[in-house]
Coordinates of C-alpha atoms in Angstrom, one line a residue:
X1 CA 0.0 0.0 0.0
X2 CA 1.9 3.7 -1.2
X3 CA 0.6 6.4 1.3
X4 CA -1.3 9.5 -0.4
X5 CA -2.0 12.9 1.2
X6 CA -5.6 13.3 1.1
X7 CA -6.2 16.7 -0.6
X8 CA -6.1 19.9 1.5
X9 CA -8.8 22.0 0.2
X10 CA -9.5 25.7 1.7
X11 CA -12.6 26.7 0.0
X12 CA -10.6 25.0 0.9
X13 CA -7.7 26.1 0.1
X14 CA -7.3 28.9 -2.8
X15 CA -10.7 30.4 -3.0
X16 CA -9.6 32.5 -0.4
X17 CA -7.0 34.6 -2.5
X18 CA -7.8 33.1 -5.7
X19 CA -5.5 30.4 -7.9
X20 CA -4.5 32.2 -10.7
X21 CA -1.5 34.3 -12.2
X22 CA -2.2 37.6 -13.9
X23 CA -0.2 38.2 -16.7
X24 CA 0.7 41.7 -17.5
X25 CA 2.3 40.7 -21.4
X26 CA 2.2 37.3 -23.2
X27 CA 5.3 35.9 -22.7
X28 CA 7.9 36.0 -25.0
X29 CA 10.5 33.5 -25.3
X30 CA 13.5 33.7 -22.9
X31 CA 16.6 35.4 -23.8
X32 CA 19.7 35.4 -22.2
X33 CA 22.8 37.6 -22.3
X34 CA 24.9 34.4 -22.4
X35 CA 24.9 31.0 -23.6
X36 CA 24.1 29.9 -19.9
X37 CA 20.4 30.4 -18.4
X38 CA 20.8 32.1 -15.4
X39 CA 18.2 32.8 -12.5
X40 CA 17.8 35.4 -9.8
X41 CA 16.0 35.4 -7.4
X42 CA 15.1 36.9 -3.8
X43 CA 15.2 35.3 -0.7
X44 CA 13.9 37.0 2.2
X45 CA 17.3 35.8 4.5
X46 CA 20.4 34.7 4.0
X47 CA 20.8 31.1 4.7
X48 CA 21.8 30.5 8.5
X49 CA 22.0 26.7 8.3
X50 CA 21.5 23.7 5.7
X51 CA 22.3 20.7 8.0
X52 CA 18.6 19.5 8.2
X53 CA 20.0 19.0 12.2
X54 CA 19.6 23.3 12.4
X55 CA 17.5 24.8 9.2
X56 CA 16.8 28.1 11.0
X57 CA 14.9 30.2 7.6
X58 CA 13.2 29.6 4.8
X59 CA 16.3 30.4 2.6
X60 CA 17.7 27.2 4.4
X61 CA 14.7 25.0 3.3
X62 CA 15.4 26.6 -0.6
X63 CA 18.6 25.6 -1.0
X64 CA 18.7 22.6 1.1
X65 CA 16.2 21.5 -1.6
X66 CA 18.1 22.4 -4.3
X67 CA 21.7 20.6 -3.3
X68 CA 20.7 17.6 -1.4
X69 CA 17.2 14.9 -2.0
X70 CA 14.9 13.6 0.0
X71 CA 12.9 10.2 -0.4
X72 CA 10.1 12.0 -1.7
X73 CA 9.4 15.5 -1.9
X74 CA 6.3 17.8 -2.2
X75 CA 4.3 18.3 -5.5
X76 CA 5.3 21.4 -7.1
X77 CA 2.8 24.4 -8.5
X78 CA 4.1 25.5 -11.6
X79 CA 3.7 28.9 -12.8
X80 CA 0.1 29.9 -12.0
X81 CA -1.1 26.6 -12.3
X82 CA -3.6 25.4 -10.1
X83 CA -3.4 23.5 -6.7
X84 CA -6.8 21.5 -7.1
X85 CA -5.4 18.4 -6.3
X86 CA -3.8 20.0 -2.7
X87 CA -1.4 18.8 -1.1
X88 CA 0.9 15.5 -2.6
X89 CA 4.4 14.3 -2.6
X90 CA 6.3 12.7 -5.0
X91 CA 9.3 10.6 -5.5
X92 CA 12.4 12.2 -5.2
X93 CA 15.7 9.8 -4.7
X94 CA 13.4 7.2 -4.0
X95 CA 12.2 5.2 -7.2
X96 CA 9.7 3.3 -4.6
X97 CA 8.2 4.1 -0.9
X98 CA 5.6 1.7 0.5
X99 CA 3.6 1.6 3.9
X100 CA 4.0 -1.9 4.7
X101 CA 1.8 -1.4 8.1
X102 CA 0.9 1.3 10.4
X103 CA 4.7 1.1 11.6
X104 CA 6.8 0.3 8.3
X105 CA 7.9 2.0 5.1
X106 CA 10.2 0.3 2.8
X107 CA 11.9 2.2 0.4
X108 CA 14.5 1.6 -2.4
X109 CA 16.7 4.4 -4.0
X110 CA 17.4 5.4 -7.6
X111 CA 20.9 3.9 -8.1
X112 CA 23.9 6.7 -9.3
X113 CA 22.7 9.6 -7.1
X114 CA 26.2 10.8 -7.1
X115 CA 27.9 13.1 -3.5
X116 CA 30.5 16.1 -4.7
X117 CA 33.5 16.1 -3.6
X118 CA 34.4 12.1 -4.2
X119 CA 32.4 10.8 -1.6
X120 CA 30.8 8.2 -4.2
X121 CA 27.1 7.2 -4.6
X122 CA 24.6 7.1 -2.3
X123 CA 23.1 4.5 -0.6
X124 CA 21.0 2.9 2.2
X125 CA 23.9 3.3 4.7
X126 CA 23.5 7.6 4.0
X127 CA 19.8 7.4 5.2
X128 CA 20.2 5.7 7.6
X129 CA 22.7 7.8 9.1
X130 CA 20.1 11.2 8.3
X131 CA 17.5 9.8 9.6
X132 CA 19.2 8.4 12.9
X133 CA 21.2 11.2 13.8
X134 CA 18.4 13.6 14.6
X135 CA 17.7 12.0 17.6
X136 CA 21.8 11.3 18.6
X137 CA 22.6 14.7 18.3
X138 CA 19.7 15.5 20.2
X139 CA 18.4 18.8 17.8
X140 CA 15.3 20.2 18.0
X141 CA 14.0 18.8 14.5
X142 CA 14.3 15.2 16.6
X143 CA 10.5 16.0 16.9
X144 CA 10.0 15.4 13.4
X145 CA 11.7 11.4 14.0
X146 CA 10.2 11.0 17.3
X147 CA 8.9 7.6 17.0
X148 CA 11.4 6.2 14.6
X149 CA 13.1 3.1 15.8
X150 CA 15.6 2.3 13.1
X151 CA 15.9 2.1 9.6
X152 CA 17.0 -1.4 8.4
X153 CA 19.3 -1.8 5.5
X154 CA 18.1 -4.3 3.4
X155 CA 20.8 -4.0 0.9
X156 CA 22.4 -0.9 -1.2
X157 CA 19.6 0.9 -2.2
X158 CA 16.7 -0.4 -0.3
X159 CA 15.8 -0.2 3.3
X160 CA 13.0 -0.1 5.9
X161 CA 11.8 2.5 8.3
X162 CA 10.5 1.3 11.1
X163 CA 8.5 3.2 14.1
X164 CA 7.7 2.6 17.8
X165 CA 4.4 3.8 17.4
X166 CA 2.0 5.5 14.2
X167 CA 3.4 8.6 12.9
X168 CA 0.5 10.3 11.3
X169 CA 3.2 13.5 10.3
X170 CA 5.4 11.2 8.3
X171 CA 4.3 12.0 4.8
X172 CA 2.3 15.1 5.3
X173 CA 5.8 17.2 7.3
X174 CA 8.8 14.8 7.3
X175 CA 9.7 12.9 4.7
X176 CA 8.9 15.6 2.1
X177 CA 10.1 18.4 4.3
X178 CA 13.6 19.5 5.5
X179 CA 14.3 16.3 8.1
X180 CA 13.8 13.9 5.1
X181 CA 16.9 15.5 3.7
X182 CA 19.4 13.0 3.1
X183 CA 23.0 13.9 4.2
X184 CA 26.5 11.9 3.2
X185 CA 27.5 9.5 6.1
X186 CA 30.8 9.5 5.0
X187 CA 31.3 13.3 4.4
X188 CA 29.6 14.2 7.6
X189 CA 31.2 11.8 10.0
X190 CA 34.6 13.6 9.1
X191 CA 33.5 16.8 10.7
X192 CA 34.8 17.5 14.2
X193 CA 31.2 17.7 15.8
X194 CA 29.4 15.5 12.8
X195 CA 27.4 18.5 11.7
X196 CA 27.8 21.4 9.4
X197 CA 26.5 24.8 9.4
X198 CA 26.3 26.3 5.6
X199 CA 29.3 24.8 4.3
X200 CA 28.3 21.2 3.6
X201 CA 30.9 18.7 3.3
X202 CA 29.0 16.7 0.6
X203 CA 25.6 17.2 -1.9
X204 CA 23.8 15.2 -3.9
X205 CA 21.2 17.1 -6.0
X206 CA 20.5 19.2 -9.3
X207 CA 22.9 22.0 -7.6
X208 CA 25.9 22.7 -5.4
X209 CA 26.8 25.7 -4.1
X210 CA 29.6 27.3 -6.3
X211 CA 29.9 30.3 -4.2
X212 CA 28.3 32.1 -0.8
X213 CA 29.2 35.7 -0.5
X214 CA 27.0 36.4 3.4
X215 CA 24.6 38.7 2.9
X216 CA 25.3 39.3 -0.6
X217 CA 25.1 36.2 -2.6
X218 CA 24.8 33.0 -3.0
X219 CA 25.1 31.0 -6.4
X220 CA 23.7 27.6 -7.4
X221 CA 25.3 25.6 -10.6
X222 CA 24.5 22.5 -11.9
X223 CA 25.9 18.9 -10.1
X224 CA 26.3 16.4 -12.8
X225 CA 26.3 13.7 -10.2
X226 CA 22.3 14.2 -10.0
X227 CA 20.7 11.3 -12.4
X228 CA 17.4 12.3 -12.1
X229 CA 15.8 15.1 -14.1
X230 CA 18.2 17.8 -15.6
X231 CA 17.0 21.2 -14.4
X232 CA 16.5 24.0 -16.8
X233 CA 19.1 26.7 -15.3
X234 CA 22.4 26.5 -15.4
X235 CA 22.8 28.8 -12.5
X236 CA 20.7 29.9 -9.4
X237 CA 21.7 33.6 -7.7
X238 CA 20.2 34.2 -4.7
X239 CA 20.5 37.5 -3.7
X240 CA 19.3 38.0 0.7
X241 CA 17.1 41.0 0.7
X242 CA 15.1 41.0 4.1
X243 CA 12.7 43.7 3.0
X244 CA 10.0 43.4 0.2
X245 CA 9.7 46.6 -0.5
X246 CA 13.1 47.0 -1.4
X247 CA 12.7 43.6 -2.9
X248 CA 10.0 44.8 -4.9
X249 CA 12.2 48.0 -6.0
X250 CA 15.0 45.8 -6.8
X251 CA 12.6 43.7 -8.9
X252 CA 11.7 46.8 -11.0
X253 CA 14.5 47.5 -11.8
X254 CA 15.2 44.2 -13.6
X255 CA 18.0 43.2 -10.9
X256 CA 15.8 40.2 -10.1
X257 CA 13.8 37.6 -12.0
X258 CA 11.2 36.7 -9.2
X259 CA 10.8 38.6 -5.9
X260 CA 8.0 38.4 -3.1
X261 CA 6.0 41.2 -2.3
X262 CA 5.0 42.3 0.5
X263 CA 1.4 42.1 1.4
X264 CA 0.7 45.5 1.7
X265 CA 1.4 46.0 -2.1
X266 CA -0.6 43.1 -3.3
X267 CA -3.4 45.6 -4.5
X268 CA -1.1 48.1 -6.3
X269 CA 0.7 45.1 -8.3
X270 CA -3.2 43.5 -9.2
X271 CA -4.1 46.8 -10.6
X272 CA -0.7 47.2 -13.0
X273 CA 2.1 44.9 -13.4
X274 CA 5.3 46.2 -14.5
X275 CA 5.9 45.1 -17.7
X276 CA 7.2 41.1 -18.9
X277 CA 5.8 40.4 -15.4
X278 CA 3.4 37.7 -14.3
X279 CA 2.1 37.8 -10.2
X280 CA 0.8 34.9 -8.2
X281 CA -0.7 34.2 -5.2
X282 CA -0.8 31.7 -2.7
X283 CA -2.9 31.3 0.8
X284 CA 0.3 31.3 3.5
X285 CA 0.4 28.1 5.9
X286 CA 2.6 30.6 7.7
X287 CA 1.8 31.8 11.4
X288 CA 2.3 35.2 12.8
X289 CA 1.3 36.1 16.5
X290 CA 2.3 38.2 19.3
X291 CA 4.1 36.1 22.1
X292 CA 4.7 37.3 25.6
X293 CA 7.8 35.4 28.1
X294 CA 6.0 34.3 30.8
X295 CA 9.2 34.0 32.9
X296 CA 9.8 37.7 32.7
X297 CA 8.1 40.3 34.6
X298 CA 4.9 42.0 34.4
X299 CA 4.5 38.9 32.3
X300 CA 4.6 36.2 34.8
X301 CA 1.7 37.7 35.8
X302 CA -1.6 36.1 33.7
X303 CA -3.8 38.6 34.5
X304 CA -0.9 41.0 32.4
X305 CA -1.1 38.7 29.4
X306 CA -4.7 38.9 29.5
X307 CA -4.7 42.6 29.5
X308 CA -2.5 42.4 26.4
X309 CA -4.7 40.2 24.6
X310 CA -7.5 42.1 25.8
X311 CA -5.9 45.9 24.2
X312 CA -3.9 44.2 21.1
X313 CA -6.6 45.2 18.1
X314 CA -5.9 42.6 15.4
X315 CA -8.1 43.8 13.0
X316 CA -6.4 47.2 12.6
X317 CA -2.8 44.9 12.2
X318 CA -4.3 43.3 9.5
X319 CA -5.9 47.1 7.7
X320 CA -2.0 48.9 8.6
X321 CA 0.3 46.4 7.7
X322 CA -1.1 44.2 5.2
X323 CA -4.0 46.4 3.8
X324 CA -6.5 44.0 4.5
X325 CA -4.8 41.5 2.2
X326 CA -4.6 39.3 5.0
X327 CA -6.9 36.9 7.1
X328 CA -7.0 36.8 10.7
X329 CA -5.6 33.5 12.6
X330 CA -7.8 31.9 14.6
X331 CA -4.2 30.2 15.7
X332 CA -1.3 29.1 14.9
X333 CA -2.8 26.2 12.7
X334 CA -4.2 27.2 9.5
X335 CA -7.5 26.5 7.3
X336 CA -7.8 23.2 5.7
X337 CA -5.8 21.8 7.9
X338 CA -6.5 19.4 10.8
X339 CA -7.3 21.2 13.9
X340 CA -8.1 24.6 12.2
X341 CA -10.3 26.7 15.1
X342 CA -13.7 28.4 13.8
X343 CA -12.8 31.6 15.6
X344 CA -11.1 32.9 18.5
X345 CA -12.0 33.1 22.2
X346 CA -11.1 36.9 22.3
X347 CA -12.1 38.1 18.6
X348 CA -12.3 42.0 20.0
X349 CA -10.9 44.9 22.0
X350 CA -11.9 45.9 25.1
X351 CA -10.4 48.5 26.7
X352 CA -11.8 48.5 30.0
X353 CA -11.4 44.8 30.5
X354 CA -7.3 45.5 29.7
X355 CA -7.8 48.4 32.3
X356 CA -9.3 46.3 34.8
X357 CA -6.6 43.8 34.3
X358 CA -3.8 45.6 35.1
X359 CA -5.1 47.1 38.0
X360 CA -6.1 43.9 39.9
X361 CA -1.8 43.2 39.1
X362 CA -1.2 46.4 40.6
X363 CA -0.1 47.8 37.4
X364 CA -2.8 50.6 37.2
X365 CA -0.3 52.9 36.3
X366 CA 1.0 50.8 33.5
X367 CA 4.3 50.1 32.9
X368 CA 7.3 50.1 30.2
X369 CA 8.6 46.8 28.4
X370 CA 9.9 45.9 25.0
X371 CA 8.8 44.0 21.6
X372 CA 11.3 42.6 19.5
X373 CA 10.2 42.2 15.8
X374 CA 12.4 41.3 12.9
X375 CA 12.8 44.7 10.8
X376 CA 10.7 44.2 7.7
X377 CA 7.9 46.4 6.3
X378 CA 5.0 44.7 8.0
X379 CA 6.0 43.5 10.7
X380 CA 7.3 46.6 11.8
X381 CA 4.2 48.4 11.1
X382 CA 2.3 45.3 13.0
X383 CA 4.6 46.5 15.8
X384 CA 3.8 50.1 15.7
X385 CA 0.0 49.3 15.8
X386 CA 0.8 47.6 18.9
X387 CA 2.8 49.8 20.3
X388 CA 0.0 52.4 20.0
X389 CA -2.8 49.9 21.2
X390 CA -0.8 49.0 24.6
X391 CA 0.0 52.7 25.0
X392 CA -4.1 53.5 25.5
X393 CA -4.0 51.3 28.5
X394 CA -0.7 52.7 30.0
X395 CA 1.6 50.2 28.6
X396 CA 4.7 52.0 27.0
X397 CA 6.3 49.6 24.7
X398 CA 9.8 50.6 23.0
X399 CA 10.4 48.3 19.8
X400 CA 13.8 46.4 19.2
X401 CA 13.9 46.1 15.4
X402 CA 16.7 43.4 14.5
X403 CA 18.1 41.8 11.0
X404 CA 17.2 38.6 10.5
X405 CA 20.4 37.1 11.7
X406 CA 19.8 38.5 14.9
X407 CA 16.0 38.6 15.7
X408 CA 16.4 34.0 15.2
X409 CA 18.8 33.8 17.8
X410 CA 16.6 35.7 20.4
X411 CA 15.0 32.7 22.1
X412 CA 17.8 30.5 22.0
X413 CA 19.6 29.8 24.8
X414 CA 22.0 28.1 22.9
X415 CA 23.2 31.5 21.0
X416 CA 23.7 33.1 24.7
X417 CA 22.1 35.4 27.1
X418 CA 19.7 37.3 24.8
X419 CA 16.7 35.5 26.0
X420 CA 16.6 36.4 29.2
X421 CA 15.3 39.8 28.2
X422 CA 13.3 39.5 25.6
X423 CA 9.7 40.2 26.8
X424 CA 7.2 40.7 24.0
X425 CA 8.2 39.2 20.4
X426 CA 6.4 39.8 17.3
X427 CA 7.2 36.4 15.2
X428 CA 6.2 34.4 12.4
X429 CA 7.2 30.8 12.1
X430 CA 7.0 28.3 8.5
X431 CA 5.0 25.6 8.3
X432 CA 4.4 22.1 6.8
X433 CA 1.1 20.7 5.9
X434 CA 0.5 18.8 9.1
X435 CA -0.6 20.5 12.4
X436 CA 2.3 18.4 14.2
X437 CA 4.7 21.3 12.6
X438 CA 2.8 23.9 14.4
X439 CA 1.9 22.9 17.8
X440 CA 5.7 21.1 17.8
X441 CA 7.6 24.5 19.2
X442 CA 5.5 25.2 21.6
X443 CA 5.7 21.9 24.1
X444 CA 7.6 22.2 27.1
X445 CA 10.8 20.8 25.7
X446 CA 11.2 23.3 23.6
X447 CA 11.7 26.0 26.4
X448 CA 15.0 27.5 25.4
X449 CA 14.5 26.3 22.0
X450 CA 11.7 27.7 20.0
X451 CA 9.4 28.4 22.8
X452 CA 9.7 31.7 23.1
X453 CA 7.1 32.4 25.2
X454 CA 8.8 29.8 27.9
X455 CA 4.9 28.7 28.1
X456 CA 5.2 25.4 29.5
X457 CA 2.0 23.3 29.9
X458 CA 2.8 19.5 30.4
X459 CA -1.5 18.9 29.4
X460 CA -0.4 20.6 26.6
X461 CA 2.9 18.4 25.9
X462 CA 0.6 15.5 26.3
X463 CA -2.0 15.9 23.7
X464 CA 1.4 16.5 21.1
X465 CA 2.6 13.1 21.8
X466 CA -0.9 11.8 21.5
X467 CA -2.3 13.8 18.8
X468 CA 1.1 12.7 16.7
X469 CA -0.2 8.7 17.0
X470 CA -3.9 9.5 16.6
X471 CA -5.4 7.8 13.3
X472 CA -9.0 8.7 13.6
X473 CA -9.2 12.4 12.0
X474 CA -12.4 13.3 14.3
X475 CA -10.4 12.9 17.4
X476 CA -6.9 13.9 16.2
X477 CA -8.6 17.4 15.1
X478 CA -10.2 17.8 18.6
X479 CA -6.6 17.8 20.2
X480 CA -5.3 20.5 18.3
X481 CA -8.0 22.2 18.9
X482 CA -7.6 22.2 22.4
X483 CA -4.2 22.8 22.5
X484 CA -4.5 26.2 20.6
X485 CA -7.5 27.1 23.3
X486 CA -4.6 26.8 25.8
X487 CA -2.5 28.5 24.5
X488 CA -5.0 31.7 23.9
X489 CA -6.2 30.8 27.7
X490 CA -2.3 31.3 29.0
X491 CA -2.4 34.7 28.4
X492 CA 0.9 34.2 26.1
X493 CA -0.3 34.3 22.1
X494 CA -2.3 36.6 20.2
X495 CA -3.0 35.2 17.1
X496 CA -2.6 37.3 14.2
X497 CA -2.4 35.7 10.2
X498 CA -1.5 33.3 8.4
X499 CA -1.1 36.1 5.7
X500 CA -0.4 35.3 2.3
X501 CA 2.8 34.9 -0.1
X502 CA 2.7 36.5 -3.3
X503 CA 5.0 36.7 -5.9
X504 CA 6.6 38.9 -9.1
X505 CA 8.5 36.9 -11.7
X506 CA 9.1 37.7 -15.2
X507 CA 7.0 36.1 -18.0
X508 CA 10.6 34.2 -19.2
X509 CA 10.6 31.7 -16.2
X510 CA 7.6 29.6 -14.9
X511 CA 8.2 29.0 -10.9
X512 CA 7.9 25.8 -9.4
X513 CA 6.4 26.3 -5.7
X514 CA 5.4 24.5 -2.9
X515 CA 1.7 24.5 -2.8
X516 CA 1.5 27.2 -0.4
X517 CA 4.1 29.7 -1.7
X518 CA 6.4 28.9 1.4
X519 CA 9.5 27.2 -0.5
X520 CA 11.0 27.6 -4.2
X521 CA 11.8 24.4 -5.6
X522 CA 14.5 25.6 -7.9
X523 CA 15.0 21.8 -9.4
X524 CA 11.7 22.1 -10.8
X525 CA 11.6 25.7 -12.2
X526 CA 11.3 26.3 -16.4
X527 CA 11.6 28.9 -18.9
X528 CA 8.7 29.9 -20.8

């Protein structure tokens, strides 16, 4: 029996923001200034990490998809084509995957997937030293291998997974996603610590990294080791740009090939396109919210966090920053997804109830604290919003913009002393298509990690393990459902969007995305 994703429809899925591209010109045929077919394109980071042990951005995921392979990998969208058939996967380096039972997959590899660097061709003994060593080097994407026992080597190219218990995520968030990556066991087990940071040791994909110039560049080139499909550019530059309103400038100006916009400017681009330029939108599984540290002062207090929640209006984030491009959240797990919530338990303001707050924690007076944000267009202006919200009920906030290197090491404890200040964050987190990949940071053992908040609920932490082996949909929905409920009843979370990722690319190239619009799947991309 071969697993299939049932479909994820959000009226049910792109009624929302509609499904397809609006194309300023036709598209002429592509033309390049050389005999090689170069694209650029805009991520919104540099890369920070592409061992699938510490992926910290999306530009990770991008070019982790590019230079390594995975067993199977999402579905792409291609150009403004449609995603009516949701969400799917699809072999990758495997030319075979099989659920044998609810606790085995059996898998066999296309043979001549070559590594770089002379580190010869991989096979069974590569995954299952990738899939293993999530849980040895005890990272925090272990939660994605959580139940795995072992994988058996059959022989060279085929092997067996095998689990302690059901793992509903496995082929919805895992295999297809960034810990599916398969790494070189030879390659990596030469490194001091056995893990790697943005240098790999070894790749097997369509690309390798030719060159990585921080914060400027980085460039992509073919890896004729790859066996599989040839993909149609010679050459992938990926030029870090946090904001997307300079992106968009940049973009303009014909320095980039495909950008995303921010989306505050999705209703100037839908009424004119610059020219040669085609614009498509996807409904975000992303998640932005406001987070407060319950470990730091006022916010230990719940009745504080309450007032917050009670003063934060939403719906004016949503008109400032993103023009009312955007949806509310209803929490951090989004429609047409398991575990969605109709609504929220506080959907509006109330002033006097913040008031009220406050004063029964002796903060009548208000008081001063902090919000760090990471320093692009909306979130910034999300920040101000709030800023002037918490100032009506006597809470003076001051605003710590930071670069995206900075703002994603505020929470860890690993990267220093940072998080013992941070007090109110503004963040926004990716997401797979499984509501395991949401509710996974926010568990008690990820305190220090990527639970911010330092929220720790072990009721919560239970219904994650048990949600994770739950087969009947009814009842795995419930859980999520009240886990988000207690995390809006902490005090800690004010759920914002999912907001949306749209994107400018010229009419020469046809983008291959992940259904959503969270990843580019350069391997798949074509010219028009």
């Amino acid at each position: 029996m071969t697993i299939r994703i049932a479909p994820i429809t959000r009226r049910q899925f792109l009624a929302a923001v509609g499904s397809t591209g609006v194309a300023a010109v036709s598209h002429p045929s592509l033309t390049w200034g050389s005999s090689e077919k170069v694209l650029r394109v805009r991520s919104n980071s540099d890369i920070q990490g592409i061992d699938p042990l510490n992926p910290a951005a999306g530009a990770d995921q991008d070019v982790m998809m590019a230079v390594f392979n995975k067993l199977v990998a999402y579905k792409p969208i291609l150009g403004s084509g449609s995603a009516s058939g949701g969400w799917d996967w699809q072999l990758e380096a495997a030319t075979s995957v099989e659920q044998v039972d609810p606790t085995h997959v059996r898998f066999t590899l296309m043979p001549g997937i070559m590594w770089t660097n002379g580190f010869g061709e991989m096979t069974t003994d590569d995954v299952k030293f990738s899939f293993e060593r999530h849980a040895k080097q005890e990272s925090w994407t272990a939660v994605d291998w959580d139940p795995l026992k072992e994988v058996k080597i059959v022989d060279k190219y085929t092997g067996i997974l095998e689990f302690n218990k059901p793992f509903a995520p496995l082929f919805n968030s895992t295999l297809p996603y960034g810990s599916g990556t398969i790494v070189c066991k030879a390659a990596v087990e030469q490194l001091p610590d056995q893990k790697f940071s943005v240098e790999p040791p070894a790749t097997s994909g369509p690309y390798k990294i030719e060159s990585w110039k921080p914060k400027q560049k980085l460039v992509l080139t073919r890896h004729d080791g790859w066996p599989g499909p040839r993909p149609t550019f010679d050459r992938i530059e990926i030029i870090p740009i946090d904001d997307p309103k300079t992106a968009e400038i940049a973009f303009e100006a014909g320095q980039l090939d495909m950008t995303g916009i921010a989306a505050s400017s999705l209703t100037r681009y839908q009424q004119q396109l610059p020219d040669q330029t085609s614009m498509r939108v996807y409904p975000s599984l992303y998640y932005e919210w406001l987070g407060m540290n319950v470990d730091h002062a006022p916010f230990d207090d719940q009745r504080v966090r309450k007032a917050v929640q009670h003063a934060v209006d939403v719906n004016a984030i949503l008109d400032v920053a993103y023009f009312g491009a955007a949806d509310r959240a209803t929490g951090i797990i989004a429609p047409g997804l398991p575990g969605h919530r109709d609504s929220n338990k506080i959907s509006q303001i109330n002033l006097d109830k913040a008031r009220s707050l406050l004063a029964e924690a002796g903060l009548a007076d208000g008081f001063k604290t902090t919000l760090d944000v990471h320093n692009i267009t909306d979130h910034m202006s999300a920040a101000q919003v709030i800023q002037a919200n918490l100032a009506q009920v006597g809470i003076e906030v001051q605003i710590n913009s930071h670069d995206s290197g900075t703002f994603w090491t505020l929470g860890l404890e690993s990267e220093g002393d940072a998080w013992k200040g941070v007090q109110m964050v503004y963040n926004r987190y990716s997401m797979a298509p499984d509501p395991y990949w949401a509710t996974a940071w926010f568990t008690p053992a990820q305190i220090g990690e990527w639970n911010w908040e330092r929220w720790n609920s072990p009721r919560y932490g239970e219904l994650h393990e048990a949600a994770v082996m739950e087969t009947n949909a009814e009842k795995r929905h419930n859980m999520y459902v009240e886990m988000q409920d207690l995390m809006e009843d902490s005090g800690a979370y004010v759920f914002v969007t999912h907001n949306i990722n749209g994107f400018l690319y010229k009419n020469s190239i046809v983008p291959a995305m992940r259904p959503d619009g969270g990843n580019m799947m350069f391997r798949y991309f074509e010219s028009s």
